[in-house]
Each structure stands twice: as structure tokens, then as C-alpha cells.
PDB file of C-alpha atoms in Angstrom:
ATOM      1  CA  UNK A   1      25.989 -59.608 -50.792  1.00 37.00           C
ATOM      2  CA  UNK A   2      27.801 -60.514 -47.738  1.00 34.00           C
ATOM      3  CA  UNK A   3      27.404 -63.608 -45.928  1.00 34.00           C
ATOM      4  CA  UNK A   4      25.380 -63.140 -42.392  1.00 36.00           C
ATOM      5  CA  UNK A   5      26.345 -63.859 -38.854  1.00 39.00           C
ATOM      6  CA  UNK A   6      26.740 -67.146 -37.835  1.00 42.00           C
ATOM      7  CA  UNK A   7      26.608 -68.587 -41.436  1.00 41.00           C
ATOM      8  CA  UNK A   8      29.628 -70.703 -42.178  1.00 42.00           C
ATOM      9  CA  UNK A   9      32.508 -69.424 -43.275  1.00 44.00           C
ATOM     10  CA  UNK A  10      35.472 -71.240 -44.590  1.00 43.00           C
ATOM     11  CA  UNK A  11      35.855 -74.983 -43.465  1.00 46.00           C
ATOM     12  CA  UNK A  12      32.807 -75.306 -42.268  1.00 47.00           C
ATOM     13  CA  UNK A  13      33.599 -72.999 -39.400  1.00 43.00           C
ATOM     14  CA  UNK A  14      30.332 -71.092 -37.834  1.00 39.00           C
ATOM     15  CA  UNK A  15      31.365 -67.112 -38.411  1.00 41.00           C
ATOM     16  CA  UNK A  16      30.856 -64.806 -34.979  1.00 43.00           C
ATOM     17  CA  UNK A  17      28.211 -63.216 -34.405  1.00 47.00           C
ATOM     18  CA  UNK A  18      28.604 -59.401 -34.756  1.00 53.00           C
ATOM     19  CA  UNK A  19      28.280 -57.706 -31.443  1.00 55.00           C
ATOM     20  CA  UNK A  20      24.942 -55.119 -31.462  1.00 58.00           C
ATOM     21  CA  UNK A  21      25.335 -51.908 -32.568  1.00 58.00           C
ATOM     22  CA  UNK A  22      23.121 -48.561 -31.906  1.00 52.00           C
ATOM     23  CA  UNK A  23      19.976 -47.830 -33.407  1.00 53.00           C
ATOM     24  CA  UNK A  24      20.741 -45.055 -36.119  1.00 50.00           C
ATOM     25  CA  UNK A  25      17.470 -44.051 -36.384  1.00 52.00           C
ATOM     26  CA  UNK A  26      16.253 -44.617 -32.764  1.00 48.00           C
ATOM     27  CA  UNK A  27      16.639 -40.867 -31.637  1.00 47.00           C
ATOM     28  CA  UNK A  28      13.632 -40.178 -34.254  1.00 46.00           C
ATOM     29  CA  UNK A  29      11.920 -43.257 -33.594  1.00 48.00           C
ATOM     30  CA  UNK A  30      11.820 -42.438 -29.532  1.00 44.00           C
ATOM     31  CA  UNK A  31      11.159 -38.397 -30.417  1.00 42.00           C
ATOM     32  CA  UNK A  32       7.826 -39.855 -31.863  1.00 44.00           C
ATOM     33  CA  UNK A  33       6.843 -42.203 -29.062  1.00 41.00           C
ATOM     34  CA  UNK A  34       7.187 -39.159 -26.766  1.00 40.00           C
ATOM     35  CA  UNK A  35       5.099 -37.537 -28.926  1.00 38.00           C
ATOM     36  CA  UNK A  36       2.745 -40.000 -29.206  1.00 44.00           C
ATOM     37  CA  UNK A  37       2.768 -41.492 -25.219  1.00 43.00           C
ATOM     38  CA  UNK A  38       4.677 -39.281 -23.260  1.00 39.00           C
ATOM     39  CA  UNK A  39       3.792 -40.542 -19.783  1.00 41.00           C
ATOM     40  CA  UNK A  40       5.142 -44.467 -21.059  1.00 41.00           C
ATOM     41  CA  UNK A  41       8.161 -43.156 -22.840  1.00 39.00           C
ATOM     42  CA  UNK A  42       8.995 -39.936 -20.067  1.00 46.00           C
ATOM     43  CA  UNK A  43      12.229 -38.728 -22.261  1.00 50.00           C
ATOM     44  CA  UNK A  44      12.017 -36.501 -25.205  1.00 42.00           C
ATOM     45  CA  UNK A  45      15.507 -37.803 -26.646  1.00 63.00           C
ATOM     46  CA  UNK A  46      17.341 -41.084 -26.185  1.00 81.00           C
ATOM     47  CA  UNK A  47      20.806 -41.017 -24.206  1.00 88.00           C
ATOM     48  CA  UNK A  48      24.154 -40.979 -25.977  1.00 94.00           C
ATOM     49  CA  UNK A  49      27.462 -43.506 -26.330  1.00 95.00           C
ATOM     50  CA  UNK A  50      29.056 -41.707 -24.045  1.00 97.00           C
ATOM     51  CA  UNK A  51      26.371 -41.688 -21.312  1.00 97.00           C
ATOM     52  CA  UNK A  52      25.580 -45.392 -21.979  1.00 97.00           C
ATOM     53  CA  UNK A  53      29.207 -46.140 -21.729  1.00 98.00           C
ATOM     54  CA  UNK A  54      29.625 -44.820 -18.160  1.00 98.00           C
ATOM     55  CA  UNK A  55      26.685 -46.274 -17.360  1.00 98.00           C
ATOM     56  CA  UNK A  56      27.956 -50.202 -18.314  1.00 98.00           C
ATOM     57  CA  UNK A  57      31.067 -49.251 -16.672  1.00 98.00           C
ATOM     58  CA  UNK A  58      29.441 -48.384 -13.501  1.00 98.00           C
ATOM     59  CA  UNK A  59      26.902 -51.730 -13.775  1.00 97.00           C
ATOM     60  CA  UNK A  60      30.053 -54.039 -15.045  1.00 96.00           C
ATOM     61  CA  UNK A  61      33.035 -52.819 -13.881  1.00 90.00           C
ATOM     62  CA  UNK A  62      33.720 -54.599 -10.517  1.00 88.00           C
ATOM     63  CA  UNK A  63      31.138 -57.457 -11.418  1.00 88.00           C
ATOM     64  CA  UNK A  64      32.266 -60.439  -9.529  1.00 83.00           C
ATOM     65  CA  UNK A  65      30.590 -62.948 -11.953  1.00 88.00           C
ATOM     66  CA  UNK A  66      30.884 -64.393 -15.175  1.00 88.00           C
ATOM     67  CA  UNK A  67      27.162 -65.027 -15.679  1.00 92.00           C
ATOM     68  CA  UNK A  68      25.108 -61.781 -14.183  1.00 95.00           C
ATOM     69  CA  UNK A  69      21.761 -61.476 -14.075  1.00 97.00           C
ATOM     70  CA  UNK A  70      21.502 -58.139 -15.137  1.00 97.00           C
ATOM     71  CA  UNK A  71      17.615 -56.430 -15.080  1.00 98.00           C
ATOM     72  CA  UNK A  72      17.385 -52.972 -16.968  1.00 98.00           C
ATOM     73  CA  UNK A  73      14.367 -50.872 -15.946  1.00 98.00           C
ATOM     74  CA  UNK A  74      13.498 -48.399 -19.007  1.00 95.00           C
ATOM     75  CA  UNK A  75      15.170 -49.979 -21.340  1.00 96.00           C
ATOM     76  CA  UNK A  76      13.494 -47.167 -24.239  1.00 92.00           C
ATOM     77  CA  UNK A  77      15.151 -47.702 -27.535  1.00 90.00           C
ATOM     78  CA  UNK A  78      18.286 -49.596 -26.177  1.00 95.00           C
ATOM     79  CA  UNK A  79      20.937 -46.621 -25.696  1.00 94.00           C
ATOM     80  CA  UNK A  80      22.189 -48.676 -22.451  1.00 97.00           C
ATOM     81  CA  UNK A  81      20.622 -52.046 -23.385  1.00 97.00           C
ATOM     82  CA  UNK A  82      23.033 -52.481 -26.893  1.00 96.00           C
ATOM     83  CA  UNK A  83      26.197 -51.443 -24.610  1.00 97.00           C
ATOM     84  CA  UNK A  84      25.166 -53.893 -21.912  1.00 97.00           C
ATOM     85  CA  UNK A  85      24.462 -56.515 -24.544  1.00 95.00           C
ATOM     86  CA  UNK A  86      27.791 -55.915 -26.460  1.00 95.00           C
ATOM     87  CA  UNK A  87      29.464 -56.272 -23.057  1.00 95.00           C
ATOM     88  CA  UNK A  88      27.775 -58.985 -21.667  1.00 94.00           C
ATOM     89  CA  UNK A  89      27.143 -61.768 -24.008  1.00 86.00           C
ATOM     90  CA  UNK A  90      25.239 -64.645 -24.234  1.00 87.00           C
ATOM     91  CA  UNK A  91      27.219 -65.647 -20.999  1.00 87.00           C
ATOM     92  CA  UNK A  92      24.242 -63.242 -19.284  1.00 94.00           C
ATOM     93  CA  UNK A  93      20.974 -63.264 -18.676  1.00 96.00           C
ATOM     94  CA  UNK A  94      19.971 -59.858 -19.236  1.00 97.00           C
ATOM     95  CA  UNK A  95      16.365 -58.488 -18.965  1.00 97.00           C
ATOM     96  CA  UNK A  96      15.019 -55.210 -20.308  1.00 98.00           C
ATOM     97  CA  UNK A  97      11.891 -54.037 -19.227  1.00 98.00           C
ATOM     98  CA  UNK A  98      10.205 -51.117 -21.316  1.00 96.00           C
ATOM     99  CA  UNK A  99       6.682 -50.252 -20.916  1.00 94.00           C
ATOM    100  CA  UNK A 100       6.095 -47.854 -24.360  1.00 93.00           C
ATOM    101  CA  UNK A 101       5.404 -51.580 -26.365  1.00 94.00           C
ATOM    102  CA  UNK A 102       6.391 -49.745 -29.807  1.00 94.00           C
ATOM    103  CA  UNK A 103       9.700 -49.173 -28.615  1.00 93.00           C
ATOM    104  CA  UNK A 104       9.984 -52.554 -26.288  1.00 96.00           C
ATOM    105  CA  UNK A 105       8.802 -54.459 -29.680  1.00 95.00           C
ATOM    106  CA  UNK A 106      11.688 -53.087 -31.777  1.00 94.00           C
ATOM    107  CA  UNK A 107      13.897 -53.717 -29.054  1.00 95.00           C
ATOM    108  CA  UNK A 108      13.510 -57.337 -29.207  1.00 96.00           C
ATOM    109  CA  UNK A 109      13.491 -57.844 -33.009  1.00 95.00           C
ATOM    110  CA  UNK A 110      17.560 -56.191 -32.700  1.00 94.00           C
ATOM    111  CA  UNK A 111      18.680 -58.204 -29.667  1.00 94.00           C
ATOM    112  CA  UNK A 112      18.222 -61.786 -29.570  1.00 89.00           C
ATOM    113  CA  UNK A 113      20.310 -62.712 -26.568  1.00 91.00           C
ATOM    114  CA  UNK A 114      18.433 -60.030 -24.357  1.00 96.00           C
ATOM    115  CA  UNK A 115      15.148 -60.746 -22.486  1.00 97.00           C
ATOM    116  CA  UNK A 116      12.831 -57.885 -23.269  1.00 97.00           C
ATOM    117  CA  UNK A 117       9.932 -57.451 -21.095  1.00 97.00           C
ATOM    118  CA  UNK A 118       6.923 -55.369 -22.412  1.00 97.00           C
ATOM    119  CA  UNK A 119       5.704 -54.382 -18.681  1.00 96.00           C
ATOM    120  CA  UNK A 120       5.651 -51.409 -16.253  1.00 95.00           C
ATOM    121  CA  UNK A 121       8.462 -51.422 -13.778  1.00 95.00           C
ATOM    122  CA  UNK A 122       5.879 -50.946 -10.775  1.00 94.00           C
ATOM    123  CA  UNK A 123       5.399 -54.641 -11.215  1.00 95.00           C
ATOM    124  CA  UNK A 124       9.295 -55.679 -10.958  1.00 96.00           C
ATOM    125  CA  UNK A 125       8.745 -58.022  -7.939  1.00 95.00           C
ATOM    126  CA  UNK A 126       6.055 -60.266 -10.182  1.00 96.00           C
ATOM    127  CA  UNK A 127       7.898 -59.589 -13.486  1.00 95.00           C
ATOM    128  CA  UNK A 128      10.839 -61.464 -11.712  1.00 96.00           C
ATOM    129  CA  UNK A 129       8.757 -64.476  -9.731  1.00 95.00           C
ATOM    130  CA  UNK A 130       6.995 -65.742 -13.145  1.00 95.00           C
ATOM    131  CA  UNK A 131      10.407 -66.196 -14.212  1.00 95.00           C
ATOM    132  CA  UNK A 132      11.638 -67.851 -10.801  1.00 94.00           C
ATOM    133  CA  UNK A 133      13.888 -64.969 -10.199  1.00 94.00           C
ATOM    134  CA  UNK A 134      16.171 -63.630  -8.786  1.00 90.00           C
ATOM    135  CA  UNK A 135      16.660 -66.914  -7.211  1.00 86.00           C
ATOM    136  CA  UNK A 136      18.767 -67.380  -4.094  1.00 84.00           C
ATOM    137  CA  UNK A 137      21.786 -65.661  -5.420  1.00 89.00           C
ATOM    138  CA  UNK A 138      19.527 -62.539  -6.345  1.00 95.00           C
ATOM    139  CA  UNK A 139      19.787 -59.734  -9.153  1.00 97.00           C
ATOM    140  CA  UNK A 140      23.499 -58.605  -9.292  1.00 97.00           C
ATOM    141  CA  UNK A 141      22.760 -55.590 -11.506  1.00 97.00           C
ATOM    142  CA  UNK A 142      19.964 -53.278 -11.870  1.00 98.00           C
ATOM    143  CA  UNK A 143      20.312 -50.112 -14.245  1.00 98.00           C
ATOM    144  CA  UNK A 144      17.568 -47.829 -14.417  1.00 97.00           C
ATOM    145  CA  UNK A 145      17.468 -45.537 -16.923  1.00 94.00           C
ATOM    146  CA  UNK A 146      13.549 -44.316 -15.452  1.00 94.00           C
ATOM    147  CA  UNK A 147      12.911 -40.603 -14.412  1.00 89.00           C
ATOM    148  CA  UNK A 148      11.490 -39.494 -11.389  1.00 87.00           C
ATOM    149  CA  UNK A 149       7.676 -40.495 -12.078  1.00 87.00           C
ATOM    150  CA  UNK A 150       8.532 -43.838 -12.497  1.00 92.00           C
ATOM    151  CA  UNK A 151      11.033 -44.233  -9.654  1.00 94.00           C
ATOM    152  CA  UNK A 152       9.094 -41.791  -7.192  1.00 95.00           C
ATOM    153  CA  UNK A 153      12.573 -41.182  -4.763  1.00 95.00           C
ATOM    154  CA  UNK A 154      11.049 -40.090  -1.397  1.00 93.00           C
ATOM    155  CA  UNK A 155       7.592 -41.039  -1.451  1.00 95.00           C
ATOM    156  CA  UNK A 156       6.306 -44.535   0.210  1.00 95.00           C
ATOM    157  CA  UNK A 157       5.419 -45.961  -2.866  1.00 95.00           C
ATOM    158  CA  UNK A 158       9.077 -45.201  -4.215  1.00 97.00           C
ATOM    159  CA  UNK A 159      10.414 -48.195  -6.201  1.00 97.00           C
ATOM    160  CA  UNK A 160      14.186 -48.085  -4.994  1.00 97.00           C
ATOM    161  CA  UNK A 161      13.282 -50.175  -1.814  1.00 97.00           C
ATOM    162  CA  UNK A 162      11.573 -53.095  -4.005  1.00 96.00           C
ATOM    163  CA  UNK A 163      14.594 -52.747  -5.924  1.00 97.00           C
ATOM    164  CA  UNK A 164      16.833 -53.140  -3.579  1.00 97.00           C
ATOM    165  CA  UNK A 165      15.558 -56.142  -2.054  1.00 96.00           C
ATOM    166  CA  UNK A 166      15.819 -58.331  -5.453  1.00 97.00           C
ATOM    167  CA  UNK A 167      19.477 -57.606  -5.467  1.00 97.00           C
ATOM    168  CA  UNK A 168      22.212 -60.094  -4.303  1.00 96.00           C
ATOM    169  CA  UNK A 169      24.105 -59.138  -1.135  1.00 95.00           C
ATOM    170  CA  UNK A 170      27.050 -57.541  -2.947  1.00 95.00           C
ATOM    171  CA  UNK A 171      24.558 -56.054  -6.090  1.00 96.00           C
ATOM    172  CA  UNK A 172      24.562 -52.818  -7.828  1.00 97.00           C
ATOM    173  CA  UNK A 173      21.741 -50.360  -8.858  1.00 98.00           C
ATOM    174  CA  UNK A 174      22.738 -47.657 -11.144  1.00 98.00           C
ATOM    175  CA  UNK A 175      20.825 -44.820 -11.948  1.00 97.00           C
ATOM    176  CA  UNK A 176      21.526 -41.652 -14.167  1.00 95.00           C
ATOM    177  CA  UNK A 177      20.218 -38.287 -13.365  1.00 94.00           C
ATOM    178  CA  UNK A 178      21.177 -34.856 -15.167  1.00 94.00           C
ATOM    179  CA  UNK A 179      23.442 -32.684 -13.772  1.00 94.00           C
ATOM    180  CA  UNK A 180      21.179 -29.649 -14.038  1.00 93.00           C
ATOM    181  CA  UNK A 181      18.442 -30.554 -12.103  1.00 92.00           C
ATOM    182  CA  UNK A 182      20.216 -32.682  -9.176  1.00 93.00           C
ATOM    183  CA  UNK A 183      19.112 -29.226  -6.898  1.00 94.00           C
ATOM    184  CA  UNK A 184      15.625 -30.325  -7.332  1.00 94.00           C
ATOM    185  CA  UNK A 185      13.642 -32.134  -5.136  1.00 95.00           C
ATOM    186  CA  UNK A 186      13.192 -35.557  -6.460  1.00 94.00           C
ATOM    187  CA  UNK A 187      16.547 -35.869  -7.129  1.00 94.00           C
ATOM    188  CA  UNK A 188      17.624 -34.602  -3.603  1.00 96.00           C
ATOM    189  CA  UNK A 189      15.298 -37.031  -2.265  1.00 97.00           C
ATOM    190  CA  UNK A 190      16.886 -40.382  -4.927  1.00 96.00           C
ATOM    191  CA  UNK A 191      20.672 -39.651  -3.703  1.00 97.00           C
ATOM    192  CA  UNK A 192      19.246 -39.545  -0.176  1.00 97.00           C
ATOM    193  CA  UNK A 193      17.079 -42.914  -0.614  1.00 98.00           C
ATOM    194  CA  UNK A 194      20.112 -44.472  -2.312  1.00 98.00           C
ATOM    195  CA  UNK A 195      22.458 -43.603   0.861  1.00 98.00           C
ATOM    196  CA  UNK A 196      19.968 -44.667   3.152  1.00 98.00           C
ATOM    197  CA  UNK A 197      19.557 -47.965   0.911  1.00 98.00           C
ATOM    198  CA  UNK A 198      22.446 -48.824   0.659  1.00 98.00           C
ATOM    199  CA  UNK A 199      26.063 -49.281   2.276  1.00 98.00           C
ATOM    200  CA  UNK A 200      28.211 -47.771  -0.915  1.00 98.00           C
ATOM    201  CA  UNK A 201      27.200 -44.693  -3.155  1.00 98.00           C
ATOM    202  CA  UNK A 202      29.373 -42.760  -5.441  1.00 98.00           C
ATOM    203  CA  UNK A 203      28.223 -40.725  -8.250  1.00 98.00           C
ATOM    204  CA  UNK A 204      30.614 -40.416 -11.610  1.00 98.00           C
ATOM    205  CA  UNK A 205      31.640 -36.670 -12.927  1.00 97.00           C
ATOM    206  CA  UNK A 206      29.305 -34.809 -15.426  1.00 98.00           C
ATOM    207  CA  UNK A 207      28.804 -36.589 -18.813  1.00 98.00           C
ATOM    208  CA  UNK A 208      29.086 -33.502 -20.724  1.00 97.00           C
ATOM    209  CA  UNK A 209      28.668 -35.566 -24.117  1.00 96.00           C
ATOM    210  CA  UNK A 210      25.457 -36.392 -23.404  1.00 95.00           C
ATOM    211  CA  UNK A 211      22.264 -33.720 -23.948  1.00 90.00           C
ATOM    212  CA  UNK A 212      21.702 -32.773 -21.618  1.00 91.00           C
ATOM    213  CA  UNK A 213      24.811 -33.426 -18.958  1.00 95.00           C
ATOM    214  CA  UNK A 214      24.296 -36.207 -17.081  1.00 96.00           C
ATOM    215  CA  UNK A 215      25.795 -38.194 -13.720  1.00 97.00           C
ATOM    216  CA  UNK A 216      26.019 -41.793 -12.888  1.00 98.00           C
ATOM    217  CA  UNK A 217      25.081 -42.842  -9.555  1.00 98.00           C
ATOM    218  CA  UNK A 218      26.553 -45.885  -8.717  1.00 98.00           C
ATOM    219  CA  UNK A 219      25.054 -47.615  -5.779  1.00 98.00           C
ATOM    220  CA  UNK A 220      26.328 -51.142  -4.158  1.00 97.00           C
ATOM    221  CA  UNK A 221      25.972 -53.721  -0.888  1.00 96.00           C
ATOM    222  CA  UNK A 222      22.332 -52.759   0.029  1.00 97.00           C
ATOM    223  CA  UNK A 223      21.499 -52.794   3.461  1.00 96.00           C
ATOM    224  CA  UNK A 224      19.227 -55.594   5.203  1.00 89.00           C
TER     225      UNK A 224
END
């Protein structure tokens, strides 16, 4: 049997903890929450490496800090949560709110340095004040990995204006959206609510190794 993280190793010394890895089994585990609660889990089939990888590079890449506060709306079974985590650190504070609890539940038993938050995203605002946050300095990173009910782009109860207004003056949101339905309405209506938002948008090329294709919208410096 091999010794476990952070037991001692030779000398005394206290061995590194291994960085998180991907669920194995989480595509079958989230299949059956959609199943079960399709309204709180909204996605039939987790996101892949690759997607979750352009994601954190969109979120981390030009970071200015060393210690984020990073907030994760729709966290599901941790496709962009373990990549953020792995990246991140315990340097971090890094919250993940999920609302299916099944799914939020396992998510905290596999990443102790990450902040899980049973909850609906509609309350973000409160969510953040119980814990005193954001604080002066204000989120630096938001990814969202929530569909169109849960973000509602275009309508007045949309959730991208709350969202922008917990962010720091030189935050990021970042949102995914799939490239085949970016002629439909609600996601006309996001990439329009993102430019009006905020001062910087880009969106990434087509994630073809993801199912289905996906794109990364990358938005930063929201307007006051």
C-alpha cells in the first residue's frame, strides 16, 4: 500500500500533496442527476479536459494576483473546478457554487482546498455577503459554466449584471457556450449583454474536443 499525501516521507519531511485529478466516473454520475433533476443539473453530459483547459486559461491567464478570489457558478461534477483547483492552489480562495446537492456533496468530499457552496446562483450577491465578500478589492474571477436558464442573457432579471458588479475593477467573467447554437437567441442576447457589460470581450476558437463544440467567451474591465 502506498503511503498517502501529506504523510511523511523520508526524514521526517511532509510528502506533497497530489494535485486533483478528474472524476472518472463523473460523466455517469452527472448523466443520472440529469436524469433524476434536470432543471438543477441543466446539462446532459459533463464538459471535457480540453474545454476545461481553455476555460482556466481564459480565467487565469493574465491574472494579476497571486491570491484570486475565484467564484465558479455551476460548478456540476468539477470538469472546470479540478483544473481551476490544480492551477490555483491553496494560495486561492476558490468558491464553487452548485445547486444539484448530490453532485455539490461529492464535489466537496474530492477537493479540500475549494469552497463548495450547495446554493442557487440567483442568490450570488447574499452567497458572497455571509462570507464578507468580495470585499473592497472584489471577485477577480468568475467562471460560469450555467446555461441559459440560469443566466437568463437579455431579460431584466438576467444574472450577468449582478455578476458584474461583484467583480474587481480589472476582473474577468468567463462563460462557455456551444458553437452550434451561438445563432440562437439567448446566446445572441449573452455576447451582446457581455459587450454592453463590459469594456473587453473576446471569444476563443471552437473547442472541437469537447461534445458538443464549444467557445470561450472571455470577458474583462466591466464597466461602472
Amino acid at each position: 500500500m502506498s503511503p498517502e499525501a501529506g504523510a511523511p516521507g523520508a526524514g521526517g519531511t511532509p510528502r506533497p500533496q497530489e494535485p486533483p485529478r478528474r472524476d472518472r466516473t463523473g460523466s455517469a454520475r452527472f448523466a443520472a442527476e440529469f436524469v433524476r433533476s434536470p432543471v438543477a443539473t441543466a446539462s446532459v453530459w459533463p464538459s471535457s479536459t480540453a474545454l476545461a483547459r481553455a476555460v482556466a486559461d481564459a480565467a487565469l491567464a493574465h491574472c494579476p494576483r497571486p491570491d484570486p478570489l475565484v467564484v465558479e457558478l455551476g460548478a456540476g461534477s468539477g470538469a472546470f473546478t479540478v483544473e481551476l483547483a490544480r492551477r490555483l492552489g491553496p494560495r486561492a480562495r476558490h468558491l464553487a457554487v452548485e445547486l444539484n446537492p448530490a453532485l455539490a456533496h461529492r464535489l466537496a468530499q474530492r477537493l479540500e482546498h475549494v469552497e463548495v457552496v450547495p446554493a442557487d446562483v440567483a442568490e450570488l450577491t447574499t452567497l458572497l455577503a455571509l462570507r464578507g465578500l468580495p470585499g473592497v478589492r472584489g471577485v477577480d474571477v468568475v467562471v460560469s459554466g450555467l446555461g441559459w436558464s440560469a443566466t437568463r442573457p437579455g431579460r431584466a432579471d438576467s444574472l450577468l449584471p449582478v455578476v458584474a458588479s461583484t467583480l474587481a475593477d480589472d476582473g474577468v467573467v468567463v462563460q462557455f457556450g456551444y458553437t452550434f447554437t451561438r445563432w440562437a437567441a439567448p446566446a445572441r442576447a449573452l455576447e451582446a449583454e457581455l459587450r454592453d457589460l463590459f469594456a473587453e470581450v473576446t471569444t476563443s476558437p471552437t473547442v472541437w474536443r469537447n461534445l458538443p463544440p464549444a467557445v470561450v467567451h472571455r470577458a474583462a474591465r466591466p464597466r461602472r
